[in-house]
PDB file of N, CA and C and ligand atoms in Angstrom:
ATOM      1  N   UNK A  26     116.588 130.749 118.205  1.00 68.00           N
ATOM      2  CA  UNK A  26     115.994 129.435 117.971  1.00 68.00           C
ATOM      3  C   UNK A  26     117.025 128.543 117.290  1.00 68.00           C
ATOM      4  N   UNK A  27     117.281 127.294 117.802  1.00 83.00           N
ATOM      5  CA  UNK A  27     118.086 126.765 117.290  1.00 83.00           C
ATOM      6  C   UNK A  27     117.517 125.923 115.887  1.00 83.00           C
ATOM      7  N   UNK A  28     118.804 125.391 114.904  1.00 85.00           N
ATOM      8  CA  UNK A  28     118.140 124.815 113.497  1.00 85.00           C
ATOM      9  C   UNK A  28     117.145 123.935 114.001  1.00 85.00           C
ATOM     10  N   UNK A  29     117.347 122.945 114.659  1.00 86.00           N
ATOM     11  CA  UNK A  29     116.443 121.700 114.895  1.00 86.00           C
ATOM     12  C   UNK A  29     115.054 122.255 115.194  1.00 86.00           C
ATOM     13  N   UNK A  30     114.688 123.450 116.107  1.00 88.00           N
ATOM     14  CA  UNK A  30     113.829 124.006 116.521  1.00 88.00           C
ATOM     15  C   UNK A  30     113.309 124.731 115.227  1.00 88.00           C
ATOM     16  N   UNK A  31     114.126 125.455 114.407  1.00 87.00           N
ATOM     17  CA  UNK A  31     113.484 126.061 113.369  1.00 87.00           C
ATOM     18  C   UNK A  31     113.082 125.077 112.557  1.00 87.00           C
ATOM     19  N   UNK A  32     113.342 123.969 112.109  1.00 82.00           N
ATOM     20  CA  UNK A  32     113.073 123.046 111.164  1.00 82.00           C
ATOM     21  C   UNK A  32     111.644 122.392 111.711  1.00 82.00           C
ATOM     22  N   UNK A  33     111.411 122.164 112.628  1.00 82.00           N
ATOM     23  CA  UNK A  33     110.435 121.226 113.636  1.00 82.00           C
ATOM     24  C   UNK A  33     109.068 122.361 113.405  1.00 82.00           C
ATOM     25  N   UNK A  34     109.221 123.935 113.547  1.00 83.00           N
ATOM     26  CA  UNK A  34     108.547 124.786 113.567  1.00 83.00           C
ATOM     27  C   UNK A  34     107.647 125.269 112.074  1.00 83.00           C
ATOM     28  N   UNK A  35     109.320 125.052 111.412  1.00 78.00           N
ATOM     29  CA  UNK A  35     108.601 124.922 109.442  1.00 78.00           C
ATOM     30  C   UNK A  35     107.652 124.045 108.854  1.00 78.00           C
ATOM     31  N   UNK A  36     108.159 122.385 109.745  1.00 72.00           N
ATOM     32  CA  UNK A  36     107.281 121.370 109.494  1.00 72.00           C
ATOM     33  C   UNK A  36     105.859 121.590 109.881  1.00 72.00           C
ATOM     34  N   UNK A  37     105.654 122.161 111.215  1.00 77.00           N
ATOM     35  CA  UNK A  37     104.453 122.492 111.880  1.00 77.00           C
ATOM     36  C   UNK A  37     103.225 123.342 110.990  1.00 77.00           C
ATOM     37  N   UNK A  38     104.477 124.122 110.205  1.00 74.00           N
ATOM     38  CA  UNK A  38     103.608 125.094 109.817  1.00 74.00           C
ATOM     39  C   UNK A  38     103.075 124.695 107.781  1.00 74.00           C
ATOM     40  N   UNK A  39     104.197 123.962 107.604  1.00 68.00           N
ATOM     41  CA  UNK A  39     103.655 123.226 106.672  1.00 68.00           C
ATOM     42  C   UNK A  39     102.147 122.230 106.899  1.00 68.00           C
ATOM     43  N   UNK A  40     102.669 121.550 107.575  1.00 65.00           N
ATOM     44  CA  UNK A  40     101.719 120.328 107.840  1.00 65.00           C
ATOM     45  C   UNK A  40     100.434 121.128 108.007  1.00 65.00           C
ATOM     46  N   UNK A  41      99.991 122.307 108.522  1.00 68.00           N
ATOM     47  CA  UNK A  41      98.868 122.870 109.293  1.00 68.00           C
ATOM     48  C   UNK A  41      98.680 123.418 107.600  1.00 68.00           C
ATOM     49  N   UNK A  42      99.400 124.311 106.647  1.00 62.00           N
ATOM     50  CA  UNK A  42      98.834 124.723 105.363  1.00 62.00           C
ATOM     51  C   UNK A  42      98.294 123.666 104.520  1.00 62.00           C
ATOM     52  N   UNK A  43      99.486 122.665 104.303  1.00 58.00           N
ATOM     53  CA  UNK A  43      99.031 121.874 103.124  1.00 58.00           C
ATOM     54  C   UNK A  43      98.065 120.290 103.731  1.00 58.00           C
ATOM     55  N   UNK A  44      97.750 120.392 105.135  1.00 53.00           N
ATOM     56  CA  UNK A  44      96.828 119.559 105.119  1.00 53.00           C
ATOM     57  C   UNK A  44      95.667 119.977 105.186  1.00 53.00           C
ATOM     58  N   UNK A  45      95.258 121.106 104.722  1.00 52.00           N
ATOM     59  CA  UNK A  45      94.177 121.733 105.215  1.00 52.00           C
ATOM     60  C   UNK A  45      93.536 121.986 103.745  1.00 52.00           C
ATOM     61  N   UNK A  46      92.705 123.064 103.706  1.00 55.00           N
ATOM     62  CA  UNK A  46      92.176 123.216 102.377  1.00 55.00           C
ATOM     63  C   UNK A  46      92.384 122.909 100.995  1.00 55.00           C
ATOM     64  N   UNK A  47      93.588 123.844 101.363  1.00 58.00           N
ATOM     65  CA  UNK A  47      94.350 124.083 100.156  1.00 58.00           C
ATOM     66  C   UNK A  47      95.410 122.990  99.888  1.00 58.00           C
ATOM     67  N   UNK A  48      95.562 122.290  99.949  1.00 62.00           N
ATOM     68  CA  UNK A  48      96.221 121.371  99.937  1.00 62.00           C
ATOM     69  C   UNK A  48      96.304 120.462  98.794  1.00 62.00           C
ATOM     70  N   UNK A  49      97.143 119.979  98.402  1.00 71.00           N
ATOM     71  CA  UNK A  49      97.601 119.152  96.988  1.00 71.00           C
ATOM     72  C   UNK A  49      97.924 117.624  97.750  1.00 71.00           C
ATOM     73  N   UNK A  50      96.699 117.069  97.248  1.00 80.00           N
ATOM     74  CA  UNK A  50      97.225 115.441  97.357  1.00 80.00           C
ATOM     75  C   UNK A  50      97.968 114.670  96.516  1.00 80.00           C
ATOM     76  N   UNK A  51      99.560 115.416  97.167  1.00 86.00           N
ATOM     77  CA  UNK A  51     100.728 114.541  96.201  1.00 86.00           C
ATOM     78  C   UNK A  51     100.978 113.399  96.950  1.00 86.00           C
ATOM     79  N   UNK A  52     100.253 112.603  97.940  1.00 86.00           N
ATOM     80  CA  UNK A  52     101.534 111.540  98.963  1.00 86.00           C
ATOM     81  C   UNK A  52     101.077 110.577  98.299  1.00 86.00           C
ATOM     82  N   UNK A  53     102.149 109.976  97.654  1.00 93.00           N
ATOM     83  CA  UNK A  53     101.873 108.411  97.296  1.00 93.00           C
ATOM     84  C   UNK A  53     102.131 108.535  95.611  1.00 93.00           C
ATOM     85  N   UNK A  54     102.326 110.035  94.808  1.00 95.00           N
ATOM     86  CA  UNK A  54     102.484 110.022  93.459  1.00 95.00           C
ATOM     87  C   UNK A  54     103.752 109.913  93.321  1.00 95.00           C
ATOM     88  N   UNK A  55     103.993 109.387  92.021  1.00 97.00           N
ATOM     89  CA  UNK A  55     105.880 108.867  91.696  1.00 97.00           C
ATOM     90  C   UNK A  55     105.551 110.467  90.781  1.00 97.00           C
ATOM     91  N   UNK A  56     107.346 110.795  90.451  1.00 97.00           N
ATOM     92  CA  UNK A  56     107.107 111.518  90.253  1.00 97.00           C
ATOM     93  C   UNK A  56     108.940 111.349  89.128  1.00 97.00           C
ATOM     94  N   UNK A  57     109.332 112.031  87.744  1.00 97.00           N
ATOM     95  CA  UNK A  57     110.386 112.078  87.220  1.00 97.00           C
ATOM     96  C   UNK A  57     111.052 113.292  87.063  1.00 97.00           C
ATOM     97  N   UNK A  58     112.530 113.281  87.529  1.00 96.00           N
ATOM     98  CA  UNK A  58     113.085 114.794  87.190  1.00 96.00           C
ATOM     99  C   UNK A  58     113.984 114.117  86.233  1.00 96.00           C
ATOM    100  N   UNK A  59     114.237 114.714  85.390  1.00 94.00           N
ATOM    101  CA  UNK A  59     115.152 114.894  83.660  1.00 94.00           C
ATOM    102  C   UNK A  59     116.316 115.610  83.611  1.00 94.00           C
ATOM    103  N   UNK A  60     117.601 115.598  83.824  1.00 93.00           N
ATOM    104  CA  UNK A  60     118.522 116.399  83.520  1.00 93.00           C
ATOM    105  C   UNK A  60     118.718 117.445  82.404  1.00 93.00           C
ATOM    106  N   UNK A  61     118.398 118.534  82.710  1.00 91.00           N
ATOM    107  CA  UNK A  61     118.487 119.606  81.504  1.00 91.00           C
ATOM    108  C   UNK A  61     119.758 120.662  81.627  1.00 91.00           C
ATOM    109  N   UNK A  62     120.763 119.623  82.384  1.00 90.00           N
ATOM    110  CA  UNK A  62     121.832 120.518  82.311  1.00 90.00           C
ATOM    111  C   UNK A  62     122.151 122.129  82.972  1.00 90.00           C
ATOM    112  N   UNK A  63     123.226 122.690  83.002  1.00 83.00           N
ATOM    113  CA  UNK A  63     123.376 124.150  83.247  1.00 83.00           C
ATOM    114  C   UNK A  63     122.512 125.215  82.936  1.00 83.00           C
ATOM    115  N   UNK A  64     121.896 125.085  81.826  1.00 75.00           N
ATOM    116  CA  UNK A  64     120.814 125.765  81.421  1.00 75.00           C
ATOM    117  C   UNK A  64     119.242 125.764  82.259  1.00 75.00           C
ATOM    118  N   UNK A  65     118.732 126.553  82.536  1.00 67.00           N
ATOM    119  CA  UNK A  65     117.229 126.373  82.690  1.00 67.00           C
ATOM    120  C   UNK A  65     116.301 127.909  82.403  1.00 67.00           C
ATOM    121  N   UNK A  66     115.121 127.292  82.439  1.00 63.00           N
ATOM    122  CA  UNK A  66     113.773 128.549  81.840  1.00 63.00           C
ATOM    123  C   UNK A  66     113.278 127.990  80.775  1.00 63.00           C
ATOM    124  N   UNK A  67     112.644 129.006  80.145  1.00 61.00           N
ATOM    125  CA  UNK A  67     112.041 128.121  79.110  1.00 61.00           C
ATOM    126  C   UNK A  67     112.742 127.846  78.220  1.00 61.00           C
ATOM    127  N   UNK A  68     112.839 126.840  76.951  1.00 63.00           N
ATOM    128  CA  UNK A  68     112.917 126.370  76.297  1.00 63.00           C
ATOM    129  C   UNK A  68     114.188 125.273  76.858  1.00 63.00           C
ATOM    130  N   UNK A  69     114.114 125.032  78.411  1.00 67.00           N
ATOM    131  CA  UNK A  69     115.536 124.096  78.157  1.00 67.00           C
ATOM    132  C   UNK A  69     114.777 123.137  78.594  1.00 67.00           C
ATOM    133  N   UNK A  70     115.435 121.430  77.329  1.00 68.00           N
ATOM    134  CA  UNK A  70     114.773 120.879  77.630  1.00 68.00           C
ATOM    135  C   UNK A  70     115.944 119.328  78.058  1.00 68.00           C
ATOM    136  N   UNK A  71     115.634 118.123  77.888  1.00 68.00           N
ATOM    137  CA  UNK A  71     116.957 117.525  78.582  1.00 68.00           C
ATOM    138  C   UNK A  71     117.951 116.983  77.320  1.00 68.00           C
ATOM    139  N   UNK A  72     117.510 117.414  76.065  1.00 75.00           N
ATOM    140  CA  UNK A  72     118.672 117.443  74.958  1.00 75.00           C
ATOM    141  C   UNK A  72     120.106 118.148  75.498  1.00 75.00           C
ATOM    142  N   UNK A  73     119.508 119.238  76.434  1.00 81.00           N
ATOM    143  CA  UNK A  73     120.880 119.917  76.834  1.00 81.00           C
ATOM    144  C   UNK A  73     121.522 119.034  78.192  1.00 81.00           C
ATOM    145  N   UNK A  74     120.918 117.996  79.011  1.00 89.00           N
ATOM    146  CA  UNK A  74     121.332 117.544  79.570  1.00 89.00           C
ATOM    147  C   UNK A  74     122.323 116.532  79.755  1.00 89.00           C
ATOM    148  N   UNK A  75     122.571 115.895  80.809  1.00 92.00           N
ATOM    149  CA  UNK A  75     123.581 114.419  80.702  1.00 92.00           C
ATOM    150  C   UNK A  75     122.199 113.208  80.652  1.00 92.00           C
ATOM    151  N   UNK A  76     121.320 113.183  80.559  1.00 86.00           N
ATOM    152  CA  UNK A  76     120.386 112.393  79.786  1.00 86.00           C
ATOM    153  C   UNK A  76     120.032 111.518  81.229  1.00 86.00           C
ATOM    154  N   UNK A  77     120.472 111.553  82.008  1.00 93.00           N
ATOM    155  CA  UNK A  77     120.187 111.342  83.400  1.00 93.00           C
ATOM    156  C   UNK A  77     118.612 111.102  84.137  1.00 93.00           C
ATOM    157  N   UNK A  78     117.859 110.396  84.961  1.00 94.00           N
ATOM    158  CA  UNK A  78     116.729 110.716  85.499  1.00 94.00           C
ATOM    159  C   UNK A  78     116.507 110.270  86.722  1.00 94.00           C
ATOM    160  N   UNK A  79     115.930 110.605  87.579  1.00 96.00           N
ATOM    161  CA  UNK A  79     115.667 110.180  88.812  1.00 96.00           C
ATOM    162  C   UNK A  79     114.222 109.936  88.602  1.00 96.00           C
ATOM    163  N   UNK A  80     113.524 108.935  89.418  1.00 97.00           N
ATOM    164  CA  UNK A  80     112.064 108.750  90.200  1.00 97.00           C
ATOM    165  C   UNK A  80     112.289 108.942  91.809  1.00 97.00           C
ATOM    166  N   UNK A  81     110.889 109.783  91.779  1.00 97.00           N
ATOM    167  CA  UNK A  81     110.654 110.252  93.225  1.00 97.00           C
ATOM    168  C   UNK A  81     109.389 109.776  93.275  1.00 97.00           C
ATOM    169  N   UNK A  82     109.637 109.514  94.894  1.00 96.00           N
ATOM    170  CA  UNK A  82     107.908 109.192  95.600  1.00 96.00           C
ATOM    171  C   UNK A  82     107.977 110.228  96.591  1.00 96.00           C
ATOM    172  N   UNK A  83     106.700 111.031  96.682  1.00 93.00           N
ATOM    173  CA  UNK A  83     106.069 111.818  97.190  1.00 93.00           C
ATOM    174  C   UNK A  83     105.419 111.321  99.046  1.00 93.00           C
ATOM    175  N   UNK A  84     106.228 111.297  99.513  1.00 89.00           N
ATOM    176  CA  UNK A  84     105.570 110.255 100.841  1.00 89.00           C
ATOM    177  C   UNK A  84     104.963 111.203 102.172  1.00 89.00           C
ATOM    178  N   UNK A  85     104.826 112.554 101.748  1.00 81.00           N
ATOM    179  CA  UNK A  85     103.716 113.152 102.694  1.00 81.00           C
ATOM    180  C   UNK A  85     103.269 114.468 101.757  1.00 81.00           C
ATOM    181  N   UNK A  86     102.260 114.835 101.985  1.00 76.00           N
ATOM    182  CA  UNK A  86     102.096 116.440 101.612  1.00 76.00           C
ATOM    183  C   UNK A  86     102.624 116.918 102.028  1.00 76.00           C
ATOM    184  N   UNK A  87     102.776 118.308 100.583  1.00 75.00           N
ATOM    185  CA  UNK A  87     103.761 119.438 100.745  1.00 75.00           C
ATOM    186  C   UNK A  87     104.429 119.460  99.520  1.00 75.00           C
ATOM    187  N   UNK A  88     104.853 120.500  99.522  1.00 75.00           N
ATOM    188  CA  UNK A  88     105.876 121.088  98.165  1.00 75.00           C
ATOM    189  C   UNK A  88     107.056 120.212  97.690  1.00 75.00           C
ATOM    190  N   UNK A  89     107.033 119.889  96.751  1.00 86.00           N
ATOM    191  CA  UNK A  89     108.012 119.430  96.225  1.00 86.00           C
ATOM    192  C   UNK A  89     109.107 120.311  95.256  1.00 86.00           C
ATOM    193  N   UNK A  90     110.540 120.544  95.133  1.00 90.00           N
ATOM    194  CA  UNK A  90     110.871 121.255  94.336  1.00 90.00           C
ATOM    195  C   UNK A  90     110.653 120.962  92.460  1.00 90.00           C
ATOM    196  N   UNK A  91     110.570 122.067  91.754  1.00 90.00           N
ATOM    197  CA  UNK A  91     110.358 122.403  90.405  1.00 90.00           C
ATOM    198  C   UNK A  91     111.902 121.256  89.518  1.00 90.00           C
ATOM    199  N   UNK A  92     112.715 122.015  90.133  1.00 92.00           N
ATOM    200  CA  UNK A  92     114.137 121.936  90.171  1.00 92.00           C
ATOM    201  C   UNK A  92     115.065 121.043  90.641  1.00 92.00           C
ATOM    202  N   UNK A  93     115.882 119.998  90.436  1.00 93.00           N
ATOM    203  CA  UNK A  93     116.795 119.066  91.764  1.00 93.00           C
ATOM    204  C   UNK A  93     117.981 119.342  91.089  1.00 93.00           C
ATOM    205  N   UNK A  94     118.860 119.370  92.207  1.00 93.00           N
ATOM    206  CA  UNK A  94     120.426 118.867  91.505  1.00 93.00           C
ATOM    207  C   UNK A  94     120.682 117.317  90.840  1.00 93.00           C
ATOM    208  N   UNK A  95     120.939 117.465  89.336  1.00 93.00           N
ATOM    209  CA  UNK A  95     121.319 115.673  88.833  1.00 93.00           C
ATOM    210  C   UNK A  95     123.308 115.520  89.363  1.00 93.00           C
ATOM    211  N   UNK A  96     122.008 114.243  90.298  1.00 93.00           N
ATOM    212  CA  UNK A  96     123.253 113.399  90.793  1.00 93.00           C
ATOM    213  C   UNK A  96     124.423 113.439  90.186  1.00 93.00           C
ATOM    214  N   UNK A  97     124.154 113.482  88.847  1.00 93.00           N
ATOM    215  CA  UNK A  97     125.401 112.433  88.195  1.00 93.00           C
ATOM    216  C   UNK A  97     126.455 114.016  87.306  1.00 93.00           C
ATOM    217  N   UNK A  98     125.396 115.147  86.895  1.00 93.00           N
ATOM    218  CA  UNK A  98     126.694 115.975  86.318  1.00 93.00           C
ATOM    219  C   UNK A  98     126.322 117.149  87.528  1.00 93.00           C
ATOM    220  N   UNK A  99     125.529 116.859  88.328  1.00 92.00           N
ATOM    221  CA  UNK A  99     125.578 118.561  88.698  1.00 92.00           C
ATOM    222  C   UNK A  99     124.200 119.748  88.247  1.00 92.00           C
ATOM    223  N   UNK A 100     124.079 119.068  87.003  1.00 92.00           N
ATOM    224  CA  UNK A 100     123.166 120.488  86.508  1.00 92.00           C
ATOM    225  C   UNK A 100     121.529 120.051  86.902  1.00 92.00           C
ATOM    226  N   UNK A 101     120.680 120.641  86.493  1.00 92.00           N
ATOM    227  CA  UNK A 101     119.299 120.941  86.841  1.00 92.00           C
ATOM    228  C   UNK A 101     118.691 119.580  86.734  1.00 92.00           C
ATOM    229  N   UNK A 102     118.385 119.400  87.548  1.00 93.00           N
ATOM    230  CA  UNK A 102     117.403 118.320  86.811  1.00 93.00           C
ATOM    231  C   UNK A 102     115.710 118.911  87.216  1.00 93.00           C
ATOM    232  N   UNK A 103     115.147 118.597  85.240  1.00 92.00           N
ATOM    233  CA  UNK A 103     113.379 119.122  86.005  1.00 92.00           C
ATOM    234  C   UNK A 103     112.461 118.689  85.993  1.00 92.00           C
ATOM    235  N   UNK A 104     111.494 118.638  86.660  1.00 94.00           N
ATOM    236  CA  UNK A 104     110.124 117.890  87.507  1.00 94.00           C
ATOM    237  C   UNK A 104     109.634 117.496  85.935  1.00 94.00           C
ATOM    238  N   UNK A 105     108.764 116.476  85.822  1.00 94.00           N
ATOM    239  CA  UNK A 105     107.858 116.083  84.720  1.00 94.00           C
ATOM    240  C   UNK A 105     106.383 116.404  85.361  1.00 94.00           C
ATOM    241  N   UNK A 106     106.239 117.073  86.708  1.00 92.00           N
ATOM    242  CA  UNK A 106     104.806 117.681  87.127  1.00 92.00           C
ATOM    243  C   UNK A 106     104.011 116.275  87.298  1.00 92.00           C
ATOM    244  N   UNK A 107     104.394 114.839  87.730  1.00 95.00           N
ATOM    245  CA  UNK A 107     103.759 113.874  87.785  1.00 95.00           C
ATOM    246  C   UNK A 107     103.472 113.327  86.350  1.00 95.00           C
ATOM    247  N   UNK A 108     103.731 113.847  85.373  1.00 95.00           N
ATOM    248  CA  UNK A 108     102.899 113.387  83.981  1.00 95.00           C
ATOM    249  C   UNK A 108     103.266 112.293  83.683  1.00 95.00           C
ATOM    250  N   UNK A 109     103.606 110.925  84.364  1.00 97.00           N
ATOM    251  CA  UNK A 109     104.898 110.223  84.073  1.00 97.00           C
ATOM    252  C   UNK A 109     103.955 108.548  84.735  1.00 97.00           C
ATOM    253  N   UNK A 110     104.639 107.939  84.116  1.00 97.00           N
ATOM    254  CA  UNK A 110     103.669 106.150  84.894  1.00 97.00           C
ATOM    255  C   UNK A 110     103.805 106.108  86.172  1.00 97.00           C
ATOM    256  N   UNK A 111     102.850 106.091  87.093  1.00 97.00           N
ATOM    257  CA  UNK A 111     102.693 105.848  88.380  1.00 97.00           C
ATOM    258  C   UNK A 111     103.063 104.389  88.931  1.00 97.00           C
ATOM    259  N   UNK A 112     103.465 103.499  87.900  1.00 97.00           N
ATOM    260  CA  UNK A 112     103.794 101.945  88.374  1.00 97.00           C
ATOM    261  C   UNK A 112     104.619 101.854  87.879  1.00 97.00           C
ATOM    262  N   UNK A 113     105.849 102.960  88.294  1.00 95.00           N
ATOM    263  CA  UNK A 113     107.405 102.464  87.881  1.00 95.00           C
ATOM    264  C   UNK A 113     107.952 102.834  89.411  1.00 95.00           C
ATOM    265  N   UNK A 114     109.151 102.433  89.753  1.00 96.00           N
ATOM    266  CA  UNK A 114     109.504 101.816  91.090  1.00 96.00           C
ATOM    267  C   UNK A 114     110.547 103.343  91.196  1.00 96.00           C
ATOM    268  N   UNK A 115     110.137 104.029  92.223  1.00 97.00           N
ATOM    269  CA  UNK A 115     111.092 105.128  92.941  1.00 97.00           C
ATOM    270  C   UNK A 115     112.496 105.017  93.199  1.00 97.00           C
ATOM    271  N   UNK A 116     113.417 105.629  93.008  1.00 94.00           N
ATOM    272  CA  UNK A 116     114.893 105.790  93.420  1.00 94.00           C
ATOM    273  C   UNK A 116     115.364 106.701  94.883  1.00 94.00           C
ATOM    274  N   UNK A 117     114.387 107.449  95.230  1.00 95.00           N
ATOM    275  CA  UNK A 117     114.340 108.459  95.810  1.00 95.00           C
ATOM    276  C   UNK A 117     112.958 109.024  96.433  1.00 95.00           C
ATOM    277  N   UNK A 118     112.865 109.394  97.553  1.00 94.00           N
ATOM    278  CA  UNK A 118     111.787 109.858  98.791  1.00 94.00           C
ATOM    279  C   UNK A 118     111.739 111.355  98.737  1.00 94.00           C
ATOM    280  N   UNK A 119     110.377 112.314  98.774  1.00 92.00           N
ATOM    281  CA  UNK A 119     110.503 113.316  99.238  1.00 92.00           C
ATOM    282  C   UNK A 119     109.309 113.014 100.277  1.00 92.00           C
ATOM    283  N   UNK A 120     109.825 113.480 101.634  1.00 86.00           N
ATOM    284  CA  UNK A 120     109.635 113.456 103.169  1.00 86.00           C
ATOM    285  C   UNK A 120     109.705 115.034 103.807  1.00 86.00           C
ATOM    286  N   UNK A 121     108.427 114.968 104.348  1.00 77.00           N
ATOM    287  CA  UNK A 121     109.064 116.479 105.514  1.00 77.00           C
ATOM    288  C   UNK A 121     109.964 116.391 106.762  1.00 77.00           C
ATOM    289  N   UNK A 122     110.828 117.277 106.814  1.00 72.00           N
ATOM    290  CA  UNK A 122     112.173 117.321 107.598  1.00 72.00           C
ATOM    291  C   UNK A 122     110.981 117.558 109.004  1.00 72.00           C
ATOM    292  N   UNK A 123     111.854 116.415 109.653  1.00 67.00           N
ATOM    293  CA  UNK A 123     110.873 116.269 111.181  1.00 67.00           C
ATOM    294  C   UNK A 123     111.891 116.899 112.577  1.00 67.00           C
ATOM    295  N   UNK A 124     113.103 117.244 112.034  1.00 48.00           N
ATOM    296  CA  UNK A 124     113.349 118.123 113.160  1.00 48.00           C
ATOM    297  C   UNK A 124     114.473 117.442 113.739  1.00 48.00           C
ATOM    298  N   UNK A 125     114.521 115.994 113.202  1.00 47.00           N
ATOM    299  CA  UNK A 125     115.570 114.734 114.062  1.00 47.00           C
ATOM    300  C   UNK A 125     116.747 114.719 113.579  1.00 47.00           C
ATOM    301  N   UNK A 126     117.403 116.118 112.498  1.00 44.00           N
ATOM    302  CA  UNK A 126     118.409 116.267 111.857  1.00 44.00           C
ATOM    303  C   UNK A 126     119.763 115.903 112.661  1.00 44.00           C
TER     304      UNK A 126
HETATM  305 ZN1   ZN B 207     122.918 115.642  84.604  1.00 50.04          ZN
END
């Protein structure tokens, strides 16, 4: 199976889990990751980071990662779990990969 085909097939099978029951209505929540640096687990928090943040918008269901790479040094950057103002303006999209890679 080629990537494009495997990717198109993942989406399929996403879209069919998380629109269905069980499903988490994230599309449309902003969302903040925090740079916490090289370190991560518990207790790291973004004191250890480059003080860095991204906003994300959530623009279909489905998983979003815990975890991102920060742009700016490299190290972890981590999710605020939505806990964060919903009327501050996104930097960044998470989208399901449709296969058109
Ligand atoms: Zn950083």
């Amino acid at each position: 199976m080629s990537r494009t085909r495997e990717i198109a097939a993942a989406a399929e099978a996403a879209g069919k889990h998380f629109n269905g029951r069980d499903g988490f209505a994230n599309a449309g929540l902003k969302n903040l990751y925090v740079c916490i640096g090289e370190s991560m687990g518990v207790g790291a928090d973004s004191s250890s980071g480059c003080g860095q943040a991204m906003w994300t918008i959530d623009r279909e269901p489905g998983v979003t990662p815990f975890l991102a790479k920060c742009r700016h040094c490299g190290g972890y950057a981590q999710s605020k779990a939505y806990r964060v103002p919903q009327d501050t303006a996104a930097d960044f999209e998470w989208y399901r990969p449709d296969g058109r890679a």
